[in-house]
Amino acid sequence: IVGLGGAGFPTAVKLSPKNADEVDTLIINGCECEPYLTVDYRIMLEKGEQIVKAVRQVQRILPNAKAVFGIEDNKNDSIKVIKGFIKPDDNMDICELKTKYPQGGERSLIYAVTGRKINSKMLPADAKCVVLNSSTCFAIYNALYENIPLIYRYMTVTGDGVNQCNNFKVPLGCSHQYVAEKCGGLKDGVVKIISGGPMTGFAMSNLDVPVQKTSASILAFTEDDVASVEATNCIHCGRCVSVCPSNLVPQMLAKTVKRNNYSAFEDMGGMECVQCGCCSYICPARIPLTHLFNVGKAEVRKESNKQKSKGVN
Ligand code: SF4
Ligand code: SF4
């Protein structure tokens, strides 16, 4: 089992922190990780009882952890369902969170639920937390109660280029093309297909690709807002700064990457970028900021690995 929110981190590793007794909060991520996606919302509505049962089992591994379901306040029906399955003697609670992106990001969620901050060098366990996605909890339930390994996942198929938007239970390995056909196919005039969400997902050149554990969605759009506009110069409006959840200054970071000055990128906190895409989305100059930060982070890691292989700390 791996994290089904998109990152695919092995769940067994997550549930084996060195300080298991010190973990005081088990956060169940009930926030959708991206706009357009509704898969976690549906799974909480339809599999709430199974999710709560799985959480009780996880609490046996983390004996001092209170389980807190972090659910956005636009999902009142899922809040009601989960609440209905929590018994009075369960060490569980629901934390209603403001609906905003990227509320489902691990760092944002830990901060919203506990007020504790972690950075890129820390693990959630350093903040005495473990975070599990609601779909992952359902996979744990299947493994423990039904003896079913992770051989299928749930996916959202949506966007204005899809004939019948829906959520599906999909066997792993099934072609994306087959999933799209189950939605009545894609409409004529689709110009962009994305695997994952619109903010952090990646463009697909064709659908003849197998569904993997991390394939959360297929989005099909008839207009590509970003590609249709050429990037222009920064007008120093500061909008990117105002939306950054990591409190970075994206326009300054972008300059360091454009100049290949990766040490300056690191000094300015570039490694704390969670690649949420908010800065690129809001930028009126259409500068591909997030893409630049992906490059910057990859270059810093490359240099650090090079230094490690030379034995330099
Ligand atoms: S992608 Fe942009 S907004 Fe998001 S964390 Fe990175 S710099 Fe901040
Ligand atoms: S949002 Fe775009 S134009 Fe505005 S300051 Fe940031 S990079 Fe420059």
Short mmCIF file of C-alpha atoms and ligand atoms in Angstrom, two decimals:
data_model
loop_
_atom_site.label_atom_id
_atom_site.label_comp_id
_atom_site.label_asym_id
_atom_site.label_seq_id
_atom_site.Cartn_x
_atom_site.Cartn_y
_atom_site.Cartn_z
CA ILE A 1 0.00 0.00 0.00
CA VAL A 2 1.24 3.47 -0.86
CA GLY A 3 -0.21 6.93 -0.25
CA LEU A 4 -3.05 7.33 -2.75
CA GLY A 5 -3.20 11.13 -2.54
CA GLY A 6 -0.64 11.28 -5.35
CA ALA A 7 2.79 11.06 -3.75
CA GLY A 8 2.85 7.25 -3.57
CA PHE A 9 4.97 7.13 -0.41
CA PRO A 10 5.01 3.59 1.09
CA THR A 11 2.44 3.42 3.89
CA ALA A 12 4.42 0.82 5.85
CA VAL A 13 7.32 3.27 6.11
CA LYS A 14 4.98 6.06 7.19
CA LEU A 15 3.57 3.82 9.90
CA SER A 16 7.00 2.86 11.26
CA PRO A 17 8.28 6.15 12.70
CA LYS A 18 11.21 5.86 15.11
CA ASN A 19 9.20 7.69 17.74
CA ALA A 20 5.83 5.90 17.33
CA ASP A 21 4.96 6.45 21.02
CA GLU A 22 5.56 10.18 20.66
CA VAL A 23 3.21 10.63 17.71
CA ASP A 24 0.20 12.37 19.23
CA THR A 25 -1.84 13.12 16.10
CA LEU A 26 -2.87 10.84 13.25
CA ILE A 27 -4.30 13.13 10.59
CA ILE A 28 -6.69 11.65 8.05
CA ASN A 29 -6.50 13.81 4.97
CA GLY A 30 -10.06 14.39 3.85
CA CYS A 31 -9.20 17.46 1.76
CA GLU A 32 -9.11 16.99 -1.96
CA CYS A 33 -5.48 17.39 -3.04
CA GLU A 34 -6.40 19.51 -6.10
CA PRO A 35 -9.31 21.40 -7.66
CA TYR A 36 -11.59 19.32 -9.97
CA LEU A 37 -10.87 16.09 -8.02
CA THR A 38 -13.76 14.58 -6.03
CA VAL A 39 -12.44 11.10 -5.39
CA ASP A 40 -11.60 11.51 -1.69
CA TYR A 41 -14.93 13.23 -1.10
CA ARG A 42 -16.81 10.28 -2.65
CA ILE A 43 -14.79 7.69 -0.81
CA MET A 44 -15.56 9.33 2.56
CA LEU A 45 -19.26 9.40 1.65
CA GLU A 46 -19.43 5.81 0.48
CA LYS A 47 -16.77 4.06 2.57
CA GLY A 48 -16.87 6.07 5.79
CA GLU A 49 -17.43 3.04 8.03
CA GLN A 50 -14.51 1.13 6.49
CA ILE A 51 -12.23 4.18 6.79
CA VAL A 52 -13.02 4.60 10.50
CA LYS A 53 -12.36 0.87 11.09
CA ALA A 54 -8.96 1.16 9.36
CA VAL A 55 -8.10 4.21 11.46
CA ARG A 56 -8.78 2.25 14.67
CA GLN A 57 -6.29 -0.38 13.50
CA VAL A 58 -3.65 2.25 12.67
CA GLN A 59 -4.08 3.67 16.17
CA ARG A 60 -2.87 0.31 17.54
CA ILE A 61 0.51 1.09 15.89
CA LEU A 62 0.46 4.70 17.13
CA PRO A 63 -0.96 4.11 20.64
CA ASN A 64 -0.85 7.72 21.83
CA ALA A 65 -2.18 9.31 18.67
CA LYS A 66 -5.56 10.97 18.52
CA ALA A 67 -7.02 10.53 15.03
CA VAL A 68 -8.19 13.80 13.51
CA PHE A 69 -10.08 13.85 10.22
CA GLY A 70 -9.13 17.08 8.41
CA ILE A 71 -12.07 17.77 6.09
CA GLU A 72 -12.80 20.97 4.16
CA ASP A 73 -15.96 22.87 5.09
CA ASN A 74 -17.54 22.40 1.65
CA LYS A 75 -17.88 18.66 2.35
CA ASN A 76 -20.51 18.78 5.09
CA ASP A 77 -22.11 15.52 3.99
CA SER A 78 -18.82 13.60 4.34
CA ILE A 79 -18.27 15.22 7.75
CA LYS A 80 -21.71 13.96 8.79
CA VAL A 81 -21.00 10.44 7.49
CA ILE A 82 -17.64 10.13 9.27
CA LYS A 83 -19.09 11.62 12.48
CA GLY A 84 -21.83 8.97 12.36
CA PHE A 85 -19.28 6.14 12.50
CA ILE A 86 -17.12 7.55 15.32
CA LYS A 87 -18.04 5.91 18.65
CA PRO A 88 -17.91 7.85 21.94
CA ASP A 89 -14.93 5.80 23.17
CA ASP A 90 -12.91 6.34 19.95
CA ASN A 91 -9.96 8.67 20.35
CA MET A 92 -11.03 10.50 17.19
CA ASP A 93 -12.24 13.91 16.15
CA ILE A 94 -13.09 15.90 13.05
CA CYS A 95 -11.37 19.19 12.25
CA GLU A 96 -13.41 21.25 9.82
CA LEU A 97 -11.02 23.19 7.61
CA LYS A 98 -11.40 26.18 5.35
CA THR A 99 -11.85 25.16 1.72
CA LYS A 100 -8.77 26.40 -0.06
CA TYR A 101 -5.96 25.10 -2.19
CA PRO A 102 -3.47 23.60 -1.20
CA GLN A 103 -5.20 22.63 2.06
CA GLY A 104 -4.58 18.93 1.28
CA GLY A 105 -0.79 19.38 1.04
CA GLU A 106 0.91 17.57 3.93
CA ARG A 107 2.60 20.66 5.38
CA SER A 108 -0.49 22.86 5.04
CA LEU A 109 -2.66 20.17 6.62
CA ILE A 110 -0.38 19.62 9.62
CA TYR A 111 -0.29 23.38 10.20
CA ALA A 112 -4.07 23.75 9.81
CA VAL A 113 -4.85 20.88 12.21
CA THR A 114 -2.12 21.28 14.85
CA GLY A 115 -0.56 24.71 14.30
CA ARG A 116 2.84 22.98 13.93
CA LYS A 117 5.17 23.84 11.06
CA ILE A 118 7.52 21.49 9.23
CA ASN A 119 10.04 22.26 6.51
CA SER A 120 11.55 20.30 3.63
CA LYS A 121 14.15 18.68 5.91
CA MET A 122 11.57 17.37 8.39
CA LEU A 123 9.12 14.50 8.39
CA PRO A 124 5.58 14.78 9.78
CA ALA A 125 6.74 12.54 12.67
CA ASP A 126 9.11 15.38 13.68
CA ALA A 127 5.94 17.34 14.40
CA LYS A 128 4.52 14.29 16.24
CA CYS A 129 2.12 13.67 13.36
CA VAL A 130 1.41 10.98 10.80
CA VAL A 131 -0.78 11.88 7.81
CA LEU A 132 -2.81 9.33 5.84
CA ASN A 133 -5.08 10.04 2.91
CA SER A 134 -8.70 8.84 3.21
CA SER A 135 -8.33 6.61 0.11
CA THR A 136 -5.20 5.08 1.68
CA CYS A 137 -7.22 4.28 4.81
CA PHE A 138 -9.75 2.48 2.64
CA ALA A 139 -6.90 0.47 1.07
CA ILE A 140 -5.74 -0.43 4.61
CA TYR A 141 -9.27 -1.59 5.40
CA ASN A 142 -9.33 -3.79 2.29
CA ALA A 143 -5.99 -5.35 3.20
CA LEU A 144 -6.89 -6.02 6.84
CA TYR A 145 -10.56 -6.92 6.66
CA GLU A 146 -11.12 -8.21 3.12
CA ASN A 147 -7.68 -9.63 2.34
CA ILE A 148 -7.58 -7.56 -0.86
CA PRO A 149 -4.20 -6.03 -1.74
CA LEU A 150 -3.95 -2.72 -3.55
CA ILE A 151 -5.03 -3.96 -6.99
CA TYR A 152 -7.43 -1.15 -7.82
CA ARG A 153 -7.87 2.51 -7.00
CA TYR A 154 -10.54 5.19 -7.39
CA MET A 155 -10.13 7.90 -10.03
CA THR A 156 -11.89 11.12 -11.02
CA VAL A 157 -12.45 11.67 -14.75
CA THR A 158 -13.57 15.22 -15.43
CA GLY A 159 -13.06 18.50 -17.33
CA ASP A 160 -15.10 20.22 -20.04
CA GLY A 161 -13.69 17.75 -22.60
CA VAL A 162 -15.28 14.71 -20.94
CA ASN A 163 -18.73 13.53 -22.01
CA GLN A 164 -19.87 12.14 -18.63
CA CYS A 165 -17.72 13.19 -15.69
CA ASN A 166 -17.52 10.49 -13.03
CA ASN A 167 -15.49 8.71 -10.37
CA PHE A 168 -14.48 5.14 -11.12
CA LYS A 169 -13.06 2.10 -9.39
CA VAL A 170 -10.22 1.14 -11.74
CA PRO A 171 -7.99 -1.97 -11.70
CA LEU A 172 -4.30 -1.02 -11.72
CA GLY A 173 -2.76 -1.58 -15.13
CA CYS A 174 -5.99 -0.72 -16.96
CA SER A 175 -5.41 1.72 -19.83
CA HIS A 176 -6.38 5.40 -19.36
CA GLN A 177 -8.01 5.11 -22.79
CA TYR A 178 -10.39 2.42 -21.49
CA VAL A 179 -11.29 4.58 -18.48
CA ALA A 180 -12.02 7.55 -20.78
CA GLU A 181 -14.24 5.35 -22.98
CA LYS A 182 -16.29 4.41 -19.90
CA CYS A 183 -17.11 8.14 -19.65
CA GLY A 184 -18.57 8.12 -23.14
CA GLY A 185 -15.17 9.09 -24.53
CA LEU A 186 -13.66 12.54 -24.83
CA LYS A 187 -15.33 15.35 -26.78
CA ASP A 188 -13.99 16.68 -30.09
CA GLY A 189 -11.67 19.62 -29.64
CA VAL A 190 -9.83 18.41 -26.52
CA VAL A 191 -6.51 20.27 -26.46
CA LYS A 192 -5.11 19.14 -23.14
CA ILE A 193 -5.26 15.94 -21.11
CA ILE A 194 -3.79 15.94 -17.62
CA SER A 195 -3.01 13.06 -15.28
CA GLY A 196 -3.42 14.32 -11.70
CA GLY A 197 -4.81 17.74 -10.87
CA PRO A 198 -4.67 20.95 -12.89
CA MET A 199 -2.09 22.51 -10.55
CA THR A 200 0.50 19.76 -10.12
CA GLY A 201 -0.51 17.11 -12.65
CA PHE A 202 1.34 16.43 -15.88
CA ALA A 203 0.17 16.64 -19.49
CA MET A 204 -0.39 13.36 -21.33
CA SER A 205 0.35 13.10 -25.04
CA ASN A 206 -1.93 10.08 -25.36
CA LEU A 207 -4.15 7.88 -23.19
CA ASP A 208 -2.49 4.59 -23.99
CA VAL A 209 -0.85 4.50 -20.57
CA PRO A 210 -1.62 2.11 -17.70
CA VAL A 211 -3.28 3.35 -14.51
CA GLN A 212 -0.84 3.23 -11.58
CA LYS A 213 -1.29 3.47 -7.83
CA THR A 214 -0.68 7.23 -8.05
CA SER A 215 -3.07 7.91 -10.97
CA ALA A 216 -5.72 9.97 -9.17
CA SER A 217 -7.51 11.42 -12.18
CA ILE A 218 -7.84 12.18 -15.86
CA LEU A 219 -8.71 15.77 -16.74
CA ALA A 220 -9.56 16.75 -20.32
CA PHE A 221 -9.90 20.38 -21.39
CA THR A 222 -11.05 21.94 -24.62
CA GLU A 223 -9.07 25.10 -23.98
CA ASP A 224 -5.57 25.43 -22.62
CA ASP A 225 -5.53 28.76 -20.82
CA VAL A 226 -1.84 28.63 -20.02
CA ALA A 227 -0.48 27.54 -23.39
CA SER A 228 -2.55 30.09 -25.30
CA VAL A 229 -0.77 33.03 -23.68
CA GLU A 230 2.92 33.81 -24.12
CA ALA A 231 4.90 34.68 -20.99
CA THR A 232 5.85 38.34 -20.70
CA ASN A 233 8.11 40.24 -18.32
CA CYS A 234 7.40 40.36 -14.58
CA ILE A 235 5.42 43.48 -13.70
CA HIS A 236 6.28 43.19 -9.98
CA CYS A 237 2.64 43.01 -8.97
CA GLY A 238 3.48 40.77 -6.00
CA ARG A 239 0.51 38.47 -6.51
CA CYS A 240 2.76 35.39 -6.48
CA VAL A 241 4.05 36.39 -3.03
CA SER A 242 0.57 36.79 -1.65
CA VAL A 243 -0.55 33.26 -2.61
CA CYS A 244 2.59 31.27 -1.72
CA PRO A 245 1.79 28.84 1.14
CA SER A 246 5.52 28.50 1.89
CA ASN A 247 5.98 32.28 2.33
CA LEU A 248 8.48 32.50 -0.53
CA VAL A 249 9.10 35.34 -2.98
CA PRO A 250 8.53 33.54 -6.29
CA GLN A 251 9.49 36.41 -8.61
CA MET A 252 12.93 36.65 -6.94
CA LEU A 253 13.38 32.86 -6.94
CA ALA A 254 12.56 32.76 -10.64
CA LYS A 255 15.38 35.21 -11.35
CA THR A 256 17.93 32.97 -9.61
CA VAL A 257 16.90 29.96 -11.72
CA LYS A 258 16.91 31.96 -14.96
CA ARG A 259 20.51 33.00 -14.12
CA ASN A 260 21.45 29.39 -13.22
CA ASN A 261 22.36 30.66 -9.76
CA TYR A 262 21.19 27.64 -7.80
CA SER A 263 23.05 28.44 -4.60
CA ALA A 264 21.11 31.74 -4.44
CA PHE A 265 17.93 29.76 -5.15
CA GLU A 266 18.69 27.53 -2.16
CA ASP A 267 19.67 30.50 0.05
CA MET A 268 16.33 32.15 -0.70
CA GLY A 269 14.45 29.06 0.51
CA GLY A 270 13.71 27.55 -2.91
CA MET A 271 13.82 24.02 -1.49
CA GLU A 272 10.79 24.89 0.67
CA CYS A 273 8.67 25.25 -2.48
CA VAL A 274 5.95 22.58 -2.38
CA GLN A 275 5.32 22.97 -6.12
CA CYS A 276 1.66 23.76 -5.54
CA GLY A 277 1.43 25.84 -8.73
CA CYS A 278 -0.42 28.77 -7.07
CA CYS A 279 2.17 31.34 -8.20
CA SER A 280 2.05 30.21 -11.85
CA TYR A 281 -1.75 30.21 -11.75
CA ILE A 282 -2.05 33.75 -10.39
CA CYS A 283 0.78 35.36 -12.40
CA PRO A 284 -0.67 37.88 -14.90
CA ALA A 285 2.57 37.70 -16.92
CA ARG A 286 2.07 33.92 -17.31
CA ILE A 287 5.62 33.20 -16.19
CA PRO A 288 6.02 29.40 -15.71
CA LEU A 289 7.23 29.92 -12.14
CA THR A 290 6.53 26.41 -10.82
CA HIS A 291 8.37 24.86 -13.75
CA LEU A 292 11.39 27.06 -12.97
CA PHE A 293 11.30 25.91 -9.33
CA ASN A 294 11.15 22.25 -10.39
CA VAL A 295 14.35 22.90 -12.35
CA GLY A 296 15.93 24.80 -9.43
CA LYS A 297 15.15 22.05 -6.92
CA ALA A 298 16.43 19.32 -9.25
CA GLU A 299 19.70 21.23 -9.77
CA VAL A 300 20.22 21.76 -6.03
CA ARG A 301 19.63 18.02 -5.39
CA LYS A 302 22.00 17.09 -8.22
CA GLU A 303 24.74 19.27 -6.73
CA SER A 304 24.13 17.93 -3.23
CA ASN A 305 24.35 14.31 -4.49
CA LYS A 306 27.57 15.18 -6.34
CA GLN A 307 29.07 16.59 -3.12
CA LYS A 308 27.94 13.54 -1.13
CA SER A 309 29.53 11.15 -3.62
CA LYS A 310 32.79 13.13 -3.20
CA GLY A 311 32.43 12.76 0.57
CA VAL A 312 31.85 16.48 1.17
CA ASN A 313 29.21 17.32 3.82
S1 SF4 B 1 4.83 26.66 -6.43
FE1 SF4 B 1 4.94 28.86 -6.12
S2 SF4 B 1 3.30 29.31 -4.67
FE2 SF4 B 1 3.65 27.09 -4.56
S3 SF4 B 1 5.13 26.85 -2.88
FE3 SF4 B 1 6.31 27.02 -4.78
S4 SF4 B 1 6.83 29.20 -4.92
FE4 SF4 B 1 5.15 29.02 -3.45
S1 SF4 B 2 2.83 37.36 -10.10
FE1 SF4 B 2 4.11 37.27 -11.97
S2 SF4 B 2 4.20 39.39 -12.64
FE2 SF4 B 2 3.47 39.45 -10.53
S3 SF4 B 2 5.36 39.70 -9.28
FE3 SF4 B 2 4.96 37.50 -9.45
S4 SF4 B 2 6.18 36.85 -11.20
FE4 SF4 B 2 5.99 39.06 -11.36
#
